[in-house]
Amino acid sequence: MSSRDVILGRVRRALADVTPDETPYELALPRDYEREHGGRSVAQTVELLAENLADYRALVHRCATVPELSALIAGLLAGRGARSVLVPPGLDEAWLADTGADVTRVPDGAESTAAELDRVDSVLTGCAVAIAETGTLVLDGSPDQGRRRITLIPDHHICVVRVPDQVVGAVPQAMERLDPVRPLTWISGPSATSDIELDRVEGVHGPRTLEVVLLGGADGS
Amino acid sequence: MSGTFVGMPAFQRAAHEAVRNETLRGNLRHATHTIRAKRAHAVAEVSDWAELREAGKRIKDHTLRHLDRYLVRVEEAVTAAGGVVHWAADADEANRIVAELVKATGESEVVKVKSMATQEIGLNEALEAEGIHAYETDLAELIVQLGKDRPSHILVPAIHRNRGEIRDIFRSEMSEWGRPAPEGLSDSPAELAEAARLHLREKFLRAKVGISGANFVVAETGTLVVVESEGNGRMCLTLPETLISVVGIEKIVPTWRDLEVFLQTLPRSSTAERMNPYTSTWTGTTDSDGPKNFHLVLLDNGRTDTLADEVGRQALRCIRCSACLNVCPVYERAGGHAYGSVYPGPIGAILSPQLRGTQSEIDASLPYASSLCGACYEVCPVAIDIPEVLVHLRERVAQGGTVTREGTKVVLRPAKGHAAERAAMRAARWAFSHPGALRTGQRLASRTRRFHPRTLPGPGRAWSGSRDLPPVPAEPFRDWWQRTNGGKDGVK
Ligand code: SF4
């Protein structure tokens, strides 16, 4: 007998006392919890996102238009002395319009090795959904976000969130928008560890600096 | 379960020794109290905590009640998404499967994400015996591995080490495993983390095989979920060409939507954060993003035996948040090593004797590693009634009875050597000197009256053979006194 049959047989015998119940799952499981916590206006939701991102030590910036964004990004890269930036294939070129030729654009390619990515200074991406209550960015590998590893290896990640359309209030609302078939990365603040006497230290393996740009007006409208 | 720590003394003896270790107690007290206070705050932020807890409990119970169906669904979905599913009835089989998969890649090194399941089966040791080196990449696990030590907490396995000890371990051991610790390494957490970053990055960048567990597996879609903080998980899950995930069969949830419950309760309960820094989900393989080969090893190793126990099966709801450890007065004093298993604390006290059986002295003593104060039940995000299961297991140890071992019903005899009663008396002595614990313990004793033995175990058997034990009252005297204002307010 295969182990598969052994295990399934054991499960069935173990459940001999359970009365069969064919209630469909949606009915068998009441979901009395909230879709989000408390009523908030759109602007308040964006505000909460900014607060919670900052609370988890992400650096939050805001701008209203793409030209402003491109100036901001150029400034952020220059501020760190970044000489190279990883760029996912579907990123809006205009975001980098102000970044000078002294910053090399490294395209995200399947053939690039981890060691090559390790030599890049910064990475710039969009995101799929941002969750206000938890201060979380979700990346789903869409063309403006690239492969999972590009937001992991470089030490500096700039992530642009379009507000308010990409912002939801809480986790349940995010689940509805996400496609489980895509590989997803949820990011809440920079990489952190509390393994040494529970002192929080940023950045063990992932980017130590996470900068989030809220694009679409400081008032979230 | 092969995870019994070799030569491990029974809980009470180990606890007795641990209690005398001042550094260990200091480290533990600091850690558990810090995290406990933070957690209460994080939970208070969510107004519907009670509803989330109830939903989590129900999702897990429903899955366990139909586990055969959901296991088959997981297999179908993962296979359809390009993964390969393997079934392992016990630790040896799981280890064999993983070792063969690694060998088939031609590699002799693997990087590992922190995973309770692989610790439970002793995977690292089994791989080592096959000439395969497994590198732990979680900072705490690295500390434990370099220190040739055992983990002592589910979430922060090196909680028993302070920064000075960690620096010493890094300085003396890192060079044996790869990149040495930087010259003049101090004991500041930031410098220690940086040393670990450099040491491990070298391993990540060349790793061809990654090994992980999973926090959840979604049956409907075949999606696996790993929740972490550091990014070492993401490294292991996305950089290697081959990914092997060893997952207990109790980790399944039916639908994608169910994750909305656990992704709210797990981080708040474990690290007291609104959300952990990184969560990765993957469904089979994806073209040119992440590993090209994905293997899922579904692990039984005592879980179906646990499932067969009508009272004890609720332990399989556990999402390994570790909240019950941080509130447990016994864990705080005894430390994680005293439990003799990778699952310490209250959950370990009910899970290990079920996964492994109660034949060994340590397993027979674990159900007594508690004052029954009930704090573990209060914090559990999936409402496992740990005290209820403890009392149930005590009864089994003391009285014997029918249990399932490796799928077959066997009748256990009462435990030999009366270790259990001795342990019970020690626990009682502790409780009597801690009135708060005694009060809640009594309340619990009333609530679980129907589980109490009617005869005494061991030498008391002859005595109780012709007498009834005094029944536990429906309400503890102290509660009655308080409720009725000392009898002045009437008896009802
Ligand atoms: S038993 Fe409950 S509180 Fe303890 S680790 Fe498991 S889920 Fe968390």
XYZ file of C-alpha atoms and ligand atoms in Angstrom:
721
model
C 0.000 0.000 0.000
C 1.325 3.461 -0.832
C 1.860 5.999 1.941
C -0.834 8.056 0.323
C -3.349 5.273 0.894
C -1.998 4.637 4.382
C -2.450 8.261 5.412
C -5.861 8.707 3.809
C -6.998 5.423 5.408
C -5.813 6.575 8.820
C -7.574 9.903 8.408
C -10.847 8.201 7.530
C -10.639 5.799 10.474
C -9.694 8.640 12.804
C -12.824 10.502 11.783
C -15.193 7.560 12.254
C -16.885 9.375 15.155
C -17.619 12.485 13.091
C -21.155 12.645 11.727
C -21.121 13.275 7.993
C -22.053 16.833 7.170
C -22.445 17.991 3.608
C -23.271 21.649 4.320
C -21.502 23.715 1.638
C -18.431 25.429 3.018
C -19.795 28.963 2.570
C -22.716 28.052 4.818
C -20.744 25.889 7.222
C -18.490 28.789 8.015
C -20.105 31.972 9.317
C -17.799 34.939 8.850
C -18.933 37.379 11.502
C -15.735 39.367 11.464
C -15.376 42.775 9.849
C -14.296 43.529 6.283
C -12.415 46.495 7.731
C -12.180 48.087 11.135
C -14.203 51.262 11.575
C -15.562 53.657 8.972
C -12.989 55.789 7.149
C -13.118 58.158 4.230
C -10.848 57.465 1.274
C -8.492 60.204 2.404
C -8.396 58.778 5.920
C -7.567 55.328 4.573
C -4.603 56.746 2.658
C -3.549 58.668 5.730
C -3.681 55.505 7.835
C -1.565 53.679 5.261
C 1.072 56.407 5.482
C 1.019 56.299 9.284
C 1.338 52.539 9.523
C 4.065 52.380 6.899
C 6.028 54.960 8.852
C 5.343 53.147 12.109
C 7.103 50.118 10.632
C 10.076 52.274 9.644
C 9.339 52.669 5.960
C 10.113 56.170 4.648
C 6.966 57.674 3.173
C 6.883 60.358 0.448
C 3.991 61.868 -1.441
C 3.538 63.467 -4.816
C 0.624 64.374 -7.018
C 1.854 63.985 -10.586
C 4.246 61.862 -12.604
C 6.679 64.751 -13.278
C 6.863 65.351 -9.539
C 7.397 61.650 -9.028
C 10.254 61.501 -11.458
C 12.007 64.410 -9.703
C 11.424 62.768 -6.356
C 12.829 59.415 -7.489
C 15.892 61.079 -8.988
C 16.403 62.779 -5.628
C 15.980 59.569 -3.636
C 18.500 57.734 -5.776
C 20.974 60.606 -5.655
C 20.492 60.902 -1.915
C 21.792 57.394 -1.452
C 24.493 57.767 -4.027
C 22.896 54.940 -6.026
C 24.786 54.256 -9.225
C 22.472 51.544 -10.528
C 18.753 50.828 -10.308
C 16.865 47.646 -11.132
C 13.898 48.232 -13.390
C 11.026 45.781 -14.002
C 10.097 45.397 -17.693
C 6.721 47.148 -17.501
C 7.698 50.126 -15.380
C 6.501 53.526 -16.627
C 9.617 55.027 -18.223
C 8.467 58.494 -17.192
C 9.161 57.630 -13.543
C 12.852 57.710 -14.315
C 12.777 60.701 -16.663
C 14.767 62.913 -14.287
C 17.289 60.288 -13.313
C 20.584 61.112 -14.947
C 22.756 58.938 -17.153
C 25.129 58.442 -14.243
C 22.612 55.955 -12.810
C 22.680 52.703 -14.787
C 19.318 51.071 -15.432
C 19.552 47.338 -14.925
C 16.676 45.501 -16.591
C 15.064 42.651 -14.646
C 15.902 39.630 -16.759
C 15.366 35.949 -16.084
C 19.001 35.290 -16.939
C 20.480 37.695 -14.392
C 22.075 35.846 -11.515
C 21.550 36.496 -7.842
C 25.167 37.632 -7.584
C 24.561 40.244 -10.309
C 21.492 41.523 -8.528
C 23.531 41.752 -5.335
C 25.693 44.404 -6.995
C 22.747 46.699 -7.827
C 22.177 49.617 -5.455
C 18.428 50.215 -5.673
C 15.225 48.816 -7.127
C 12.137 50.714 -8.260
C 8.708 49.036 -8.578
C 4.985 49.619 -8.519
C 2.669 47.452 -6.417
C -0.594 45.526 -6.716
C -2.405 46.473 -3.514
C -1.552 48.371 -0.340
C -3.335 47.628 2.952
C -3.865 50.622 5.217
C -4.619 48.910 8.529
C -1.459 46.858 8.467
C 0.850 49.127 6.464
C 1.425 46.387 3.902
C 2.406 46.494 0.207
C 1.527 43.476 -1.896
C 3.493 42.728 -5.068
C 2.116 40.196 -7.524
C 4.816 39.989 -10.164
C 2.985 42.160 -12.711
C 5.202 43.822 -15.339
C 5.679 46.962 -13.240
C 6.823 44.862 -10.263
C 9.012 42.198 -11.771
C 10.279 38.960 -10.347
C 10.116 38.299 -6.603
C 13.833 38.373 -6.096
C 14.458 41.869 -7.434
C 12.765 43.488 -4.433
C 14.736 41.264 -2.093
C 18.395 41.400 -2.975
C 19.197 45.107 -3.407
C 19.486 47.009 -0.140
C 17.182 49.862 -1.179
C 13.616 49.471 -2.477
C 11.469 52.322 -3.746
C 7.849 51.284 -4.193
C 5.261 53.532 -5.826
C 1.631 53.178 -4.730
C -1.103 54.861 -6.750
C -3.501 56.395 -4.282
C -6.290 55.912 -3.740
C -7.008 53.162 -6.333
C -4.398 50.713 -5.105
C -5.212 51.200 -1.425
C -7.657 49.060 0.564
C -8.565 49.356 4.218
C -7.964 45.869 5.566
C -6.704 42.373 4.830
C -10.066 40.858 3.741
C -10.465 43.555 1.088
C -6.984 42.829 -0.205
C -7.661 39.095 -0.515
C -10.550 39.804 -2.905
C -8.310 41.764 -5.212
C -5.428 39.314 -5.326
C -4.972 36.358 -7.628
C -3.570 33.349 -5.732
C -2.176 31.863 -8.925
C 0.402 34.655 -9.064
C 3.339 34.477 -6.683
C 2.695 37.158 -4.078
C 5.045 39.028 -1.798
C 3.577 40.963 1.105
C 5.922 43.592 2.490
C 5.344 45.428 5.767
C 8.248 47.706 6.506
C 11.842 46.782 5.795
C 13.256 43.388 6.695
C 13.556 43.067 10.459
C 14.580 40.670 13.165
C 13.870 40.564 16.876
C 15.899 37.463 17.536
C 18.521 39.128 19.708
C 16.921 39.872 23.062
C 13.808 40.954 21.180
C 15.497 44.188 20.082
C 14.158 45.050 16.661
C 16.932 45.404 14.104
C 16.121 46.415 10.548
C 17.447 44.484 7.639
C 18.938 41.100 8.047
C 18.402 39.801 4.549
C 15.936 41.944 2.667
C 16.357 45.630 1.786
C 17.267 47.644 4.836
C 15.657 50.753 3.456
C 12.110 50.766 2.119
C 10.840 54.012 0.623
C 7.205 54.266 -0.354
C 5.922 56.966 -2.657
C 2.196 57.678 -2.520
C 1.401 58.962 -5.998
C -1.844 60.836 -6.489
C -2.074 63.852 -4.286
C -1.222 64.413 -0.698
C -4.905 64.520 0.279
C -5.468 61.057 -1.195
C -8.061 62.263 -3.684
C 8.037 11.115 15.912
C 11.759 10.874 16.124
C 12.151 14.298 17.604
C 12.627 13.325 21.251
C 15.765 15.035 22.396
C 18.108 12.190 23.091
C 18.845 11.561 26.735
C 16.297 14.142 27.763
C 15.234 13.842 31.381
C 11.555 14.033 32.247
C 10.074 17.499 32.323
C 10.161 17.973 36.064
C 13.833 17.121 36.422
C 14.789 19.254 33.443
C 12.662 22.090 34.752
C 14.242 21.786 38.150
C 17.670 22.306 36.636
C 16.551 25.105 34.353
C 15.021 27.026 37.214
C 18.448 27.261 38.839
C 19.995 28.772 35.701
C 19.824 32.490 36.475
C 20.846 33.733 33.002
C 18.298 31.544 31.300
C 15.527 32.667 33.611
C 16.486 36.312 33.220
C 16.559 36.072 29.415
C 13.245 34.288 29.355
C 11.461 36.551 31.780
C 12.526 39.622 29.856
C 11.494 38.149 26.531
C 8.145 36.692 27.474
C 7.063 39.754 29.407
C 8.050 42.138 26.616
C 6.229 40.211 23.958
C 3.217 39.593 26.147
C 2.603 43.281 26.747
C 3.076 44.145 23.077
C 0.725 41.403 22.011
C -2.105 42.595 24.215
C -1.798 45.987 22.552
C -1.780 44.556 19.012
C -4.834 42.435 19.717
C -6.734 45.327 21.292
C -6.395 47.221 17.984
C -8.754 44.786 16.293
C -12.316 45.177 17.491
C -13.474 41.844 16.084
C -10.784 39.678 17.654
C -13.371 37.333 19.195
C -15.048 36.812 15.804
C -11.718 36.247 14.043
C -10.744 33.735 16.710
C -14.026 31.899 16.326
C -13.708 31.870 12.525
C -10.141 30.569 12.770
C -11.232 27.804 15.086
C -14.118 26.851 12.809
C -12.050 26.888 9.617
C -9.500 24.548 11.160
C -12.117 22.274 12.703
C -13.996 22.019 9.450
C -10.799 21.171 7.580
C -9.827 18.514 10.105
C -13.299 16.964 9.928
C -12.979 16.592 6.174
C -9.240 16.179 6.032
C -9.243 13.262 3.597
C -11.132 15.332 1.049
C -8.905 18.389 1.466
C -5.710 16.364 1.250
C -6.782 15.001 -2.105
C -7.701 18.493 -3.229
C -4.296 19.836 -2.247
C -2.672 17.089 -4.250
C -4.753 17.858 -7.335
C -4.234 21.606 -7.136
C -0.475 21.480 -6.518
C 0.004 18.958 -9.296
C -2.053 21.057 -11.710
C 0.145 24.063 -10.847
C 3.323 22.215 -11.758
C 4.368 20.840 -8.373
C 5.000 17.250 -7.303
C 3.296 15.859 -4.186
C 4.823 13.206 -1.924
C 3.231 11.512 1.086
C 5.218 10.624 4.207
C 3.665 8.481 6.930
C 6.462 9.114 9.418
C 9.671 11.041 10.014
C 11.941 8.434 8.419
C 9.934 8.357 5.251
C 9.874 12.150 5.008
C 13.627 12.350 5.558
C 14.228 9.680 2.941
C 12.068 11.475 0.387
C 13.830 14.795 0.947
C 17.303 13.251 0.860
C 16.501 11.533 -2.432
C 15.115 14.716 -3.942
C 18.245 16.614 -2.958
C 20.537 13.899 -4.284
C 18.663 13.906 -7.581
C 19.733 17.542 -8.038
C 23.379 16.538 -7.583
C 23.808 19.087 -4.785
C 25.257 18.528 -1.341
C 24.163 21.798 0.267
C 20.719 23.160 0.988
C 19.454 26.387 2.554
C 16.564 26.152 4.963
C 13.732 28.379 6.066
C 12.885 28.014 9.737
C 10.340 25.227 9.949
C 8.925 23.319 12.891
C 8.023 20.306 10.768
C 11.582 19.725 9.576
C 12.866 20.099 13.130
C 10.272 17.661 14.343
C 11.490 14.985 11.956
C 15.186 15.729 12.556
C 15.752 16.506 8.892
C 19.111 18.262 9.287
C 20.647 15.284 11.041
C 19.159 12.856 8.526
C 20.557 14.889 5.628
C 23.953 15.148 7.309
C 24.042 11.357 7.496
C 23.592 11.341 3.713
C 26.403 13.829 3.217
C 24.112 16.808 2.664
C 24.722 19.986 4.663
C 21.605 21.894 5.645
C 22.130 25.552 6.534
C 19.581 27.250 8.762
C 19.083 30.802 7.536
C 16.782 32.306 10.143
C 18.966 34.374 12.461
C 17.788 32.620 15.591
C 18.092 29.196 14.000
C 21.574 30.132 12.844
C 22.491 30.996 16.423
C 21.108 27.671 17.573
C 22.839 25.742 14.805
C 26.219 27.428 15.251
C 25.958 26.976 19.022
C 25.238 23.236 18.573
C 22.206 23.898 20.669
C 18.487 23.176 20.731
C 15.754 25.693 19.984
C 13.796 26.718 23.059
C 10.898 28.713 21.647
C 8.693 28.262 18.590
C 9.084 31.782 17.319
C 12.388 32.985 18.767
C 14.358 29.746 19.107
C 17.403 31.457 20.615
C 15.386 33.311 23.222
C 17.505 31.713 25.933
C 20.685 33.367 24.612
C 21.691 36.938 25.361
C 23.734 39.181 23.087
C 27.050 38.380 24.741
C 26.544 34.673 24.262
C 25.525 35.225 20.645
C 28.663 37.259 19.927
C 30.821 34.522 21.410
C 29.129 31.877 19.282
C 29.534 33.949 16.097
C 33.190 34.639 16.829
C 34.123 31.078 17.513
C 31.859 29.144 15.103
C 31.081 31.135 11.960
C 34.376 30.389 10.257
C 33.723 26.653 10.454
C 30.571 27.043 8.386
C 31.555 29.718 5.896
C 32.310 33.404 6.069
C 33.842 34.185 9.471
C 32.535 36.837 11.816
C 33.940 40.329 11.141
C 37.012 41.362 13.154
C 36.195 43.046 16.434
C 32.531 42.035 16.376
C 30.720 43.677 19.288
C 27.571 42.497 21.000
C 25.270 45.206 19.607
C 22.243 43.583 17.950
C 22.785 45.645 14.786
C 26.366 44.401 14.395
C 25.372 40.836 15.130
C 22.595 41.006 12.541
C 25.038 42.442 10.010
C 27.468 39.599 10.664
C 24.664 37.108 10.043
C 23.642 38.954 6.881
C 27.113 38.687 5.386
C 27.601 35.103 6.490
C 24.300 33.940 5.048
C 24.247 35.999 1.880
C 27.194 34.014 0.648
C 25.084 30.868 1.063
C 21.904 32.248 -0.512
C 23.628 33.449 -3.623
C 24.990 30.047 -4.505
C 22.159 27.829 -3.194
C 20.520 25.505 -5.713
C 18.115 23.775 -3.320
C 15.853 25.369 -0.714
C 13.878 23.569 1.975
C 10.937 25.081 3.808
C 7.810 24.304 5.734
C 4.617 26.292 5.286
C 2.266 28.138 7.580
C -0.737 27.334 5.418
C -1.658 25.358 2.335
C -4.798 26.392 0.458
C -6.643 23.323 -0.804
C -8.691 25.123 -3.442
C -5.725 26.628 -5.261
C -2.703 24.624 -4.077
C -1.122 27.801 -2.712
C 1.526 27.622 0.030
C 2.130 30.458 2.468
C 5.241 31.318 4.462
C 5.132 34.106 7.006
C 8.439 35.597 8.222
C 10.313 38.729 9.222
C 13.843 38.696 7.957
C 13.669 37.872 4.268
C 15.696 34.699 4.633
C 12.462 32.876 3.822
C 12.049 34.816 0.587
C 15.688 34.078 -0.269
C 15.194 30.328 0.154
C 11.808 30.314 -1.569
C 12.792 32.247 -4.658
C 16.521 31.964 -5.411
C 17.137 28.178 -5.624
C 16.203 26.113 -8.645
C 14.519 23.451 -6.531
C 12.213 24.050 -3.587
C 11.123 21.266 -1.247
C 8.408 22.065 1.310
C 7.715 19.663 4.159
C 4.284 20.354 5.568
C 2.189 18.710 8.285
C -1.206 17.609 6.996
C -2.919 19.844 9.561
C -1.694 23.006 7.822
C -4.447 22.945 5.221
C -7.192 25.557 4.924
C -9.976 25.080 2.374
C -10.055 28.389 0.477
C -7.929 31.371 -0.448
C -10.320 33.611 1.426
C -9.657 31.744 4.691
C -6.216 33.312 4.791
C -7.815 36.675 5.567
C -8.535 35.338 9.041
C -5.098 33.913 9.820
C -3.121 36.731 8.223
C -4.838 38.956 10.771
C -4.550 36.732 13.831
C -1.154 35.096 13.360
C 1.143 38.156 13.261
C -0.642 39.910 16.096
C -0.589 36.806 18.235
C 2.990 35.826 17.596
C 5.204 38.879 17.176
C 2.579 41.405 18.258
C 2.827 43.160 14.904
C -0.017 44.324 12.706
C 1.664 42.329 9.985
C 4.962 40.488 9.817
C 7.490 42.139 7.467
C 7.284 39.463 4.746
C 4.700 36.961 3.579
C 5.283 34.836 0.491
C 2.633 32.820 -1.306
C 3.297 30.549 -4.249
C 1.242 28.150 -6.285
C 3.293 25.448 -7.958
C 5.924 26.926 -10.223
C 5.866 30.152 -12.208
C 7.673 30.723 -15.495
C 11.046 32.357 -14.896
C 10.130 33.559 -11.418
C 11.288 31.406 -8.549
C 12.219 27.716 -8.445
C 11.747 25.604 -11.564
C 10.995 22.491 -9.525
C 8.637 22.366 -6.577
C 8.028 19.399 -4.278
C 5.467 19.236 -1.490
C 5.962 16.516 1.129
C 2.760 15.927 3.110
C 3.713 14.724 6.571
C 1.661 12.547 8.935
C 4.113 11.524 11.711
C 1.530 11.086 14.451
C -0.981 13.624 13.210
C -3.597 11.073 12.171
C -3.206 9.414 15.590
C -3.851 12.790 17.190
C -6.824 13.248 14.895
C -8.292 9.991 16.218
C -8.552 11.405 19.726
C -11.835 13.235 20.093
C -10.604 15.558 22.846
C -6.971 15.852 21.821
C -7.485 16.488 18.106
C -8.077 20.190 18.694
C -4.300 20.510 19.142
C -4.098 20.174 15.343
C -5.726 23.575 14.987
C -2.495 25.164 16.241
C -1.007 27.797 13.927
C 2.277 27.910 15.927
C 1.960 31.527 16.967
C 3.668 30.815 20.311
C 1.390 33.129 22.295
C 0.686 30.336 24.772
C 4.393 30.021 25.576
C 4.719 33.681 26.402
C 1.901 33.684 28.944
C 2.716 30.375 30.598
C 4.115 30.710 34.146
C 5.592 27.223 33.931
C 7.353 27.880 30.591
C 8.684 31.164 31.897
C 10.451 29.398 34.749
C 11.364 26.091 33.150
C 12.483 27.292 29.711
C 11.833 25.584 26.413
C 14.459 22.864 26.658
C 12.756 21.214 29.624
C 9.928 20.064 27.332
C 12.269 17.724 25.473
C 10.734 18.437 22.096
C 10.716 21.012 19.324
C 7.281 22.039 20.600
C 7.786 23.624 24.000
C 5.339 25.375 26.297
C 1.650 24.615 26.701
C 1.145 23.540 23.086
C 4.151 21.236 23.367
C 2.739 19.750 26.531
C -0.325 18.578 24.616
C 1.108 18.073 21.138
C 4.265 16.044 21.824
C 2.599 13.320 23.934
C -0.010 12.945 21.208
C 2.373 12.900 18.257
C 4.841 10.606 20.006
C 2.634 8.699 22.437
C 3.093 8.705 26.202
C 5.385 5.701 26.535
C 8.544 7.620 27.342
C 9.084 9.229 30.718
C 9.349 12.723 29.270
C 6.138 12.365 27.271
C 4.281 10.913 30.244
C 5.408 13.849 32.352
C 4.465 16.600 29.877
C 0.731 16.717 30.683
C 1.782 17.689 34.201
C 3.922 20.592 33.012
C 1.144 23.026 33.816
C -0.659 24.709 36.662
C -3.877 24.631 34.615
C -4.215 28.366 35.056
C -5.921 28.677 31.680
C -3.904 31.638 30.366
C -2.864 29.618 27.300
C -6.468 29.049 26.313
C -7.290 32.731 26.722
C -4.598 33.873 24.288
C -4.857 31.087 21.724
C -6.019 32.622 18.409
C -7.722 29.364 17.419
C -9.200 28.750 20.884
C -7.502 25.443 21.653
C -8.632 24.437 25.134
C -5.157 23.390 26.218
C -6.129 22.807 29.873
C -8.926 20.496 28.787
C -6.500 18.428 26.713
C -3.936 18.414 29.543
C -6.469 16.986 31.969
C -7.527 14.449 29.351
C -3.915 13.371 28.793
C -3.225 13.174 32.530
C -6.107 10.797 32.801
C -4.642 8.732 30.008
C -1.197 8.636 31.595
C -2.528 7.748 35.017
C -5.277 5.360 34.003
C -4.273 4.069 30.614
C -6.944 3.510 27.970
C -7.433 3.108 24.241
C -5.347 5.257 21.921
C -4.378 5.134 18.265
C -0.705 4.532 17.391
C 0.342 4.513 13.755
C -3.244 4.121 12.743
C -3.990 1.144 14.983
C -5.958 1.149 18.224
C -3.915 -0.014 21.201
C -4.716 -0.215 24.896
C -2.279 1.628 27.147
C -1.526 0.498 30.670
C -1.232 3.102 33.429
C 2.182 4.720 33.515
C 4.783 2.856 35.515
C 6.932 4.292 38.266
C 4.375 6.782 39.515
C 6.317 9.599 37.911
C 3.016 11.155 37.122
C 1.806 11.460 40.667
C 5.125 12.808 41.823
C 4.960 15.337 39.077
C 1.413 16.211 39.998
C 2.464 16.843 43.564
C 5.277 19.116 42.442
C 2.910 21.054 40.249
C 0.518 21.285 43.180
C 3.241 22.569 45.458
C 3.995 25.308 42.980
C 0.337 26.187 42.573
C -0.306 26.397 46.295
C 2.434 28.972 46.632
C 0.921 31.008 43.772
C -2.637 31.895 44.737
C -3.505 33.471 41.392
C -2.692 30.321 39.482
C -4.457 28.230 42.066
C -7.623 30.241 41.694
C -7.821 29.884 37.938
C -6.736 26.264 38.184
C -9.604 25.506 40.479
C -12.035 27.154 38.174
C -10.763 24.899 35.464
C -10.963 21.836 37.643
C -14.654 22.547 38.088
C -15.204 23.032 34.413
C -13.514 19.744 33.546
C -15.093 17.675 36.302
C -16.291 15.000 33.970
C -12.725 14.167 32.930
C -11.407 13.517 36.388
C -10.533 9.969 37.285
C -12.778 8.258 39.738
C -9.995 6.079 41.063
C -6.513 7.031 42.099
C -3.604 5.878 39.991
C -0.629 3.934 41.326
C -0.452 3.047 44.980
C -3.716 4.836 45.723
C -5.607 2.418 43.510
C -6.293 -0.125 46.242
C -7.508 2.603 48.533
C -9.826 4.124 45.986
C -10.974 0.703 44.809
C -13.454 0.600 47.667
C -14.087 4.308 48.032
C -15.191 7.127 45.795
C -12.849 10.059 45.447
C -14.400 13.258 46.738
C -15.946 14.930 43.710
C -14.622 18.264 42.537
C -17.282 20.845 43.382
C -19.156 22.557 40.583
C -17.770 25.871 41.732
C -14.543 26.562 43.623
C -15.029 27.771 47.164
C -13.236 31.044 46.467
C -15.562 31.799 43.572
C -18.603 30.930 45.636
C -17.348 33.172 48.430
C -16.814 36.086 46.080
C -20.063 35.621 44.216
C -22.202 35.356 47.298
C -20.244 37.782 49.431
C -19.354 35.022 51.864
C -22.817 33.492 51.818
C -24.505 36.754 52.819
C -26.136 37.202 49.410
C -27.849 33.842 49.481
C -26.582 30.624 48.099
C -27.740 30.854 44.504
S -1.734 26.490 20.791
Fe -2.713 28.388 20.194
S -1.534 29.952 21.296
Fe -0.278 28.094 21.341
S 1.060 28.242 19.543
Fe -0.751 27.111 18.895
S -2.135 28.638 18.054
Fe -0.616 29.744 19.262
